[in-house]
Coordinates of C-alpha atoms in Angstrom, one line a residue:
X1 CA 0.0 0.0 0.0
X2 CA 1.2 3.5 -0.7
X3 CA 1.4 5.9 2.2
X4 CA 2.0 9.7 2.1
X5 CA 5.2 10.5 3.9
X6 CA 5.5 13.6 6.1
X7 CA 8.8 15.3 6.5
X8 CA 9.5 17.6 9.5
X9 CA 10.5 21.1 8.4
X10 CA 13.4 22.8 10.2
X11 CA 11.9 26.1 11.0
X12 CA 14.2 29.0 12.0
X13 CA 13.3 31.1 15.0
X14 CA 12.3 33.8 12.6
X15 CA 9.6 31.7 11.0
X16 CA 6.2 33.4 11.1
X17 CA 3.8 32.0 13.7
X18 CA 1.1 31.2 11.1
X19 CA 3.5 29.0 9.2
X20 CA 4.6 27.3 12.4
X21 CA 1.0 26.6 13.4
X22 CA 0.3 25.1 10.0
X23 CA 3.3 22.7 10.3
X24 CA 2.4 21.7 13.9
X25 CA -1.2 21.0 12.9
X26 CA 0.0 18.9 9.9
X27 CA 2.5 17.0 11.9
X28 CA -0.1 15.8 14.4
X29 CA -2.6 14.4 12.0
X30 CA -3.7 10.8 12.4
X31 CA -2.2 9.9 9.0
X32 CA 1.3 11.0 10.1
X33 CA 1.1 9.1 13.4
X34 CA -0.2 5.9 11.7
X35 CA 2.6 5.7 9.2
X36 CA 5.5 6.5 11.6
X37 CA 7.7 3.6 12.5
X38 CA 7.1 2.6 16.1
X39 CA 7.0 -0.7 18.0
X40 CA 5.6 -0.4 21.5
X41 CA 5.3 -4.0 22.6
X42 CA 4.8 -7.7 21.6
X43 CA 1.0 -7.3 22.0
X44 CA 0.4 -3.8 20.5
X45 CA -1.7 -3.7 17.3
X46 CA 0.3 -5.0 14.4
X47 CA -0.1 -2.6 11.5
X48 CA 3.0 -3.1 9.3
X49 CA 5.7 -5.7 9.1
X50 CA 8.4 -7.3 7.0
X51 CA 7.5 -10.9 6.2
X52 CA 9.4 -13.8 4.7
X53 CA 9.4 -14.6 1.0
X54 CA 7.6 -17.6 -0.4
X55 CA 9.8 -17.6 -3.5
X56 CA 13.2 -19.1 -2.6
X57 CA 14.5 -21.7 -0.1
X58 CA 18.1 -22.9 -0.4
X59 CA 19.3 -25.1 2.4
X60 CA 22.5 -23.7 3.9
X61 CA 25.7 -25.6 4.2
X62 CA 25.3 -27.8 7.3
X63 CA 27.6 -26.0 9.7
X64 CA 27.2 -25.7 13.5
X65 CA 24.7 -22.9 13.2
X66 CA 22.5 -25.1 11.0
X67 CA 22.6 -28.0 13.6
X68 CA 21.0 -25.7 16.1
X69 CA 18.0 -25.3 13.9
X70 CA 17.4 -28.6 12.1
X71 CA 16.9 -31.8 14.0
X72 CA 14.9 -35.0 13.5
X73 CA 13.7 -35.7 10.0
X74 CA 14.3 -32.2 8.8
X75 CA 17.9 -32.4 10.1
X76 CA 18.4 -35.5 8.0
X77 CA 16.9 -33.9 4.9
X78 CA 19.0 -30.8 5.5
X79 CA 22.2 -32.8 5.7
X80 CA 21.4 -34.8 2.5
X81 CA 20.4 -31.7 0.6
X82 CA 22.6 -28.9 1.9
X83 CA 23.4 -26.2 -0.6
X84 CA 20.5 -27.3 -2.8
X85 CA 17.2 -25.5 -3.6
X86 CA 14.3 -27.3 -1.9
X87 CA 12.4 -26.6 -5.0
X88 CA 14.6 -29.1 -6.7
X89 CA 15.3 -31.6 -3.9
X90 CA 11.6 -31.9 -2.8
X91 CA 9.2 -30.1 -5.1
X92 CA 6.2 -31.2 -3.0
X93 CA 7.6 -29.8 0.2
X94 CA 8.6 -26.6 -1.5
X95 CA 5.1 -26.1 -2.9
X96 CA 3.5 -26.6 0.5
X97 CA 6.0 -24.3 2.2
X98 CA 5.5 -21.6 -0.5
X99 CA 1.7 -21.9 -0.4
X100 CA 1.5 -21.6 3.4
X101 CA 3.8 -18.6 3.6
X102 CA 1.8 -16.8 0.8
X103 CA -1.4 -17.8 2.7
X104 CA -0.1 -16.0 5.8
X105 CA 0.8 -12.9 3.8
X106 CA -2.6 -12.9 2.1
X107 CA -4.3 -13.2 5.5
X108 CA -2.4 -10.3 7.0
X109 CA -3.1 -8.1 4.0
X110 CA -6.8 -9.0 4.2
X111 CA -6.8 -7.7 7.8
X112 CA -5.4 -4.4 6.6
X113 CA -1.8 -5.0 7.7
X114 CA 0.9 -3.6 5.4
X115 CA 3.3 -6.3 4.5
X116 CA 6.7 -5.9 2.9
X117 CA 8.1 -9.2 1.5
X118 CA 11.8 -9.9 1.5
X119 CA 13.4 -9.6 -1.9
X120 CA 16.3 -11.3 -3.6
X121 CA 20.0 -11.4 -2.6
X122 CA 22.6 -10.6 -5.3
X123 CA 25.1 -13.2 -6.4
X124 CA 28.0 -11.4 -4.7
X125 CA 26.1 -11.1 -1.4
X126 CA 25.2 -14.7 -1.5
X127 CA 28.9 -15.3 -0.9
X128 CA 28.8 -13.2 2.3
X129 CA 30.6 -13.4 4.7
X130 CA 33.2 -15.9 3.6
X131 CA 32.4 -17.3 0.2
X132 CA 30.5 -20.4 1.4
X133 CA 26.9 -21.3 0.6
X134 CA 25.0 -20.3 3.7
X135 CA 21.7 -20.7 1.8
X136 CA 18.7 -18.5 1.2
X137 CA 16.4 -18.6 4.2
X138 CA 14.4 -15.5 3.5
X139 CA 11.2 -17.3 4.3
X140 CA 12.0 -16.4 8.0
X141 CA 12.8 -12.7 8.5
X142 CA 12.7 -12.3 12.3
X143 CA 16.5 -12.5 12.9
X144 CA 18.4 -9.9 10.8
X145 CA 16.9 -6.8 12.4
X146 CA 14.6 -5.6 15.2
X147 CA 12.3 -2.6 15.7
X148 CA 12.2 -1.1 19.2
X149 CA 10.1 2.1 19.5
X150 CA 11.5 4.1 16.5
X151 CA 14.8 2.3 16.5
X152 CA 15.3 0.0 13.4
X153 CA 18.4 -1.9 14.1
X154 CA 20.2 -4.3 11.8
X155 CA 21.6 -7.0 14.0
X156 CA 24.8 -9.0 14.1
X157 CA 23.5 -12.6 14.1
X158 CA 25.6 -15.5 15.4
X159 CA 24.3 -17.7 12.5
X160 CA 26.1 -17.3 9.2
X161 CA 23.0 -17.8 7.1
X162 CA 21.2 -15.1 9.0
X163 CA 24.0 -12.6 8.4
X164 CA 23.2 -12.3 4.7
X165 CA 19.4 -11.8 5.2
X166 CA 19.8 -8.1 5.7
X167 CA 20.6 -7.7 2.0
X168 CA 17.1 -8.9 1.1
X169 CA 15.5 -6.1 3.0
X170 CA 18.1 -3.3 3.0
X171 CA 15.9 -1.0 0.8
X172 CA 12.9 -1.6 3.0
X173 CA 14.8 -0.7 6.1
X174 CA 16.5 2.4 4.6
X175 CA 13.1 3.8 3.7
X176 CA 12.1 3.9 7.3
X177 CA 14.5 6.9 7.8
X178 CA 11.9 9.0 6.0
X179 CA 9.2 7.9 8.5
X180 CA 10.8 8.9 11.8
X181 CA 13.0 5.9 12.3
X182 CA 16.5 5.9 13.8
X183 CA 18.1 3.4 11.4
X184 CA 21.4 1.9 12.4
X185 CA 23.4 -1.3 12.7
X186 CA 25.1 -3.3 15.3
X187 CA 28.8 -3.9 14.7
X188 CA 29.2 -6.7 12.1
X189 CA 30.1 -10.2 13.2
X190 CA 32.6 -10.7 10.5
X191 CA 33.6 -14.0 8.9
X192 CA 34.4 -16.1 12.0
X193 CA 31.8 -18.6 13.2
X194 CA 32.1 -17.0 16.6
X195 CA 34.4 -14.7 18.5
X196 CA 34.6 -14.0 22.2
X197 CA 35.3 -10.9 24.2
X198 CA 34.3 -7.3 24.3
X199 CA 32.9 -6.0 21.0
X200 CA 31.8 -9.4 19.8
X201 CA 28.2 -9.2 20.6
X202 CA 25.6 -11.4 18.8
X203 CA 21.9 -10.6 18.5
X204 CA 19.2 -12.5 16.6
X205 CA 15.6 -11.1 16.4
X206 CA 14.1 -14.3 17.6
X207 CA 15.7 -13.8 20.9
X208 CA 14.5 -10.2 21.5
X209 CA 11.2 -9.4 23.1
X210 CA 9.9 -5.8 23.3
X211 CA 7.8 -5.3 26.4
X212 CA 7.5 -1.5 26.5
X213 CA 10.7 -0.1 28.1
X214 CA 11.8 -3.6 29.2
X215 CA 13.6 -5.7 26.6
X216 CA 14.4 -9.4 27.0
X217 CA 17.2 -11.1 25.1
X218 CA 17.4 -14.9 25.1
X219 CA 20.7 -16.7 25.6
X220 CA 21.0 -20.3 24.6
X221 CA 24.7 -20.3 24.1
X222 CA 24.4 -20.6 20.3
X223 CA 22.7 -17.4 19.1
X224 CA 22.4 -14.1 21.0
X225 CA 24.9 -13.6 23.8
X226 CA 25.3 -11.3 26.9
X227 CA 27.7 -9.1 25.1
X228 CA 25.0 -8.5 22.4
X229 CA 22.6 -7.6 25.2
X230 CA 25.2 -5.2 26.7
X231 CA 25.5 -3.5 23.3
X232 CA 21.7 -3.2 22.9
X233 CA 21.5 -1.6 26.4
X234 CA 24.2 0.9 25.3
X235 CA 22.4 1.6 22.0
X236 CA 19.0 2.1 23.6
X237 CA 20.2 4.1 26.5
X238 CA 19.1 4.4 30.2
X239 CA 15.4 4.7 29.4
X240 CA 15.4 1.0 28.7
X241 CA 16.2 -2.1 30.7
X242 CA 17.7 -5.0 28.8
X243 CA 17.7 -8.3 30.6
X244 CA 19.0 -11.7 29.4
X245 CA 16.9 -14.9 29.8
X246 CA 18.8 -18.2 29.9
X247 CA 17.2 -20.9 27.7
X248 CA 17.9 -24.6 27.1
X249 CA 20.6 -25.0 24.4
X250 CA 18.4 -27.3 22.4
X251 CA 16.3 -24.2 21.5
X252 CA 18.0 -21.5 19.4
X253 CA 15.8 -18.6 20.4
X254 CA 13.6 -17.2 23.2
X255 CA 10.6 -17.1 20.9
X256 CA 10.8 -20.9 20.6
X257 CA 10.0 -21.2 24.3
X258 CA 7.9 -18.1 25.1
X259 CA 5.0 -16.0 23.9
X260 CA 3.6 -12.8 25.5
X261 CA 0.2 -12.3 23.8
X262 CA -0.9 -9.7 26.4
X263 CA 0.6 -7.8 29.3
X264 CA 0.2 -10.2 32.3
X265 CA -0.1 -13.3 30.2
X266 CA 2.8 -15.5 29.2
X267 CA 3.0 -18.9 27.4
X268 CA 6.3 -20.5 28.3
X269 CA 8.0 -23.9 28.1
X270 CA 9.1 -23.7 31.8
X271 CA 11.2 -26.9 31.5
X272 CA 13.3 -25.0 28.9
X273 CA 14.0 -22.1 31.2
X274 CA 16.6 -23.3 33.7
X275 CA 16.5 -20.0 35.6
X276 CA 12.7 -19.7 35.3
X277 CA 10.9 -16.7 33.9
X278 CA 12.1 -13.1 34.7
X279 CA 11.0 -12.1 38.2
X280 CA 8.7 -9.3 37.0
X281 CA 6.5 -12.1 35.6
X282 CA 6.0 -13.7 39.0
X283 CA 2.4 -12.5 39.2
X284 CA 1.6 -13.1 35.5
X285 CA -0.8 -15.7 34.3
X286 CA 1.6 -18.5 33.1
X287 CA 0.6 -21.2 30.7
X288 CA 3.2 -24.0 30.9
X289 CA 3.8 -25.3 27.4
X290 CA 5.1 -28.8 27.1
X291 CA 8.8 -28.8 26.0
X292 CA 8.1 -31.3 23.3
X293 CA 5.3 -29.2 21.8
X294 CA 7.6 -26.1 21.8
X295 CA 10.3 -28.1 20.1
X296 CA 8.5 -30.3 17.6
X297 CA 5.6 -28.0 16.7
X298 CA 6.9 -24.5 17.5
X299 CA 4.1 -24.2 20.1
X300 CA 5.2 -20.7 21.4
X301 CA 6.1 -19.2 18.0
X302 CA 2.7 -17.8 17.1
X303 CA 1.7 -14.4 15.6
X304 CA 0.2 -12.0 18.1
X305 CA -1.9 -9.5 16.1
X306 CA -3.0 -7.5 19.2
X307 CA -3.8 -8.1 22.8
X308 CA -7.0 -9.9 21.8
X309 CA -6.1 -11.9 18.7
X310 CA -3.4 -14.5 17.9
X311 CA -2.7 -16.6 14.7
X312 CA -1.9 -20.2 15.5
X313 CA -1.2 -23.0 13.0
X314 CA -4.2 -25.2 12.3
X315 CA -2.3 -28.4 12.9
X316 CA -3.8 -30.6 15.6
X317 CA -0.9 -30.5 18.2
X318 CA -1.4 -26.7 18.4
X319 CA -4.9 -27.2 19.8
X320 CA -3.4 -27.0 23.3
X321 CA -2.2 -23.4 22.6
X322 CA -5.4 -22.4 20.9
X323 CA -7.7 -23.6 23.7
X324 CA -5.6 -22.0 26.4
X325 CA -5.8 -18.7 24.5
X326 CA -9.6 -19.0 24.1
X327 CA -10.0 -19.6 27.8
X328 CA -8.3 -16.3 28.4
X329 CA -10.6 -14.4 26.1
X330 CA -8.4 -14.3 22.9
X331 CA -9.8 -14.7 19.4
X332 CA -7.7 -17.4 17.7
X333 CA -7.2 -17.6 13.9
X334 CA -6.0 -20.9 12.5
X335 CA -4.4 -21.4 9.1
X336 CA -2.1 -24.2 7.8
X337 CA 1.7 -23.7 8.5
X338 CA 3.0 -27.2 8.8
X339 CA 5.9 -26.9 6.3
X340 CA 7.6 -23.8 7.7
X341 CA 7.2 -25.2 11.3
X342 CA 8.8 -28.4 10.3
X343 CA 11.9 -26.5 9.3
X344 CA 12.1 -24.8 12.7
X345 CA 10.2 -21.5 12.2
X346 CA 6.6 -20.6 12.6
X347 CA 4.7 -17.3 12.3
X348 CA 6.8 -15.2 14.7
X349 CA 10.0 -16.3 13.0
X350 CA 8.5 -15.2 9.6
X351 CA 7.9 -11.6 10.5
X352 CA 9.4 -8.6 12.1
X353 CA 7.1 -5.6 12.8
X354 CA 7.7 -2.0 11.7
X355 CA 4.6 -0.6 13.4
X356 CA 2.9 -2.0 16.5
X357 CA 1.1 0.8 18.4

């Protein structure tokens, strides 16, 4: 959808008051506010997002970062077909995967949500960062950046195949500067698989939860790390509190084991949280999600549209999540998403918001 953009005028002290009043009146219109980049919380109304592409899926070379994501049958398939397009190695799976991602995009657009779909990555950038085939996984776009308030931040992922995803959305992110965003990037992670010490912070969007001025960063040992959380605290400043949440190493990200569909309500695989939930959630309504459901069916990785509505895959194992949401007064929308889930990423993994207010 096309939106009119409003640019602030830098008025000198000598500007006439009539002109100033006109600018102030224009800058406070509903249209200006509604198109400004801003993410308030996980449960604020989703109005605009970046979503994964249904067009291309190339399995990355099976390095350590891949092992964290793909296990079971998908892990075997990944090993056997690494560096190949799934469209060639399993046309039926690719068709289902593509159809279900497109179905999610169509649903969001039908609800009036503006959706930007990840684009292509150039041949040269496909070799980033060290000339190896780290695949094309732009069906899942949660990890290469995050939006916190009006901060649009390109992240430094631990995973090599997530590091190149930014190139599929660079133009989308750059355009946010014209809509009130502070667009900047975390120091790049380079070509090493991992480096330790000050300055080597890693952050992946699936680990980051925005709860107003409180930010949570998951730490499994294989993705985001405390040094990344330290950098994020520095970048956001003292108005924010950034805390780390330790999670079981068998899960890559915090959103694999936690969902916050409304302030005061949390769905969490408590068995996968060795240090339990953050203490500020002690008086929250907690739904304990079975660890097996969180792992095998991405039980916590759903799409919160607002504090009353959640999209959950229609597959039968997720009935547990849907019923517990309904009991708490949520409207639950169910659509098929088996194929993306089987590869380790459901609805939250697929999108990153630009506007939630």
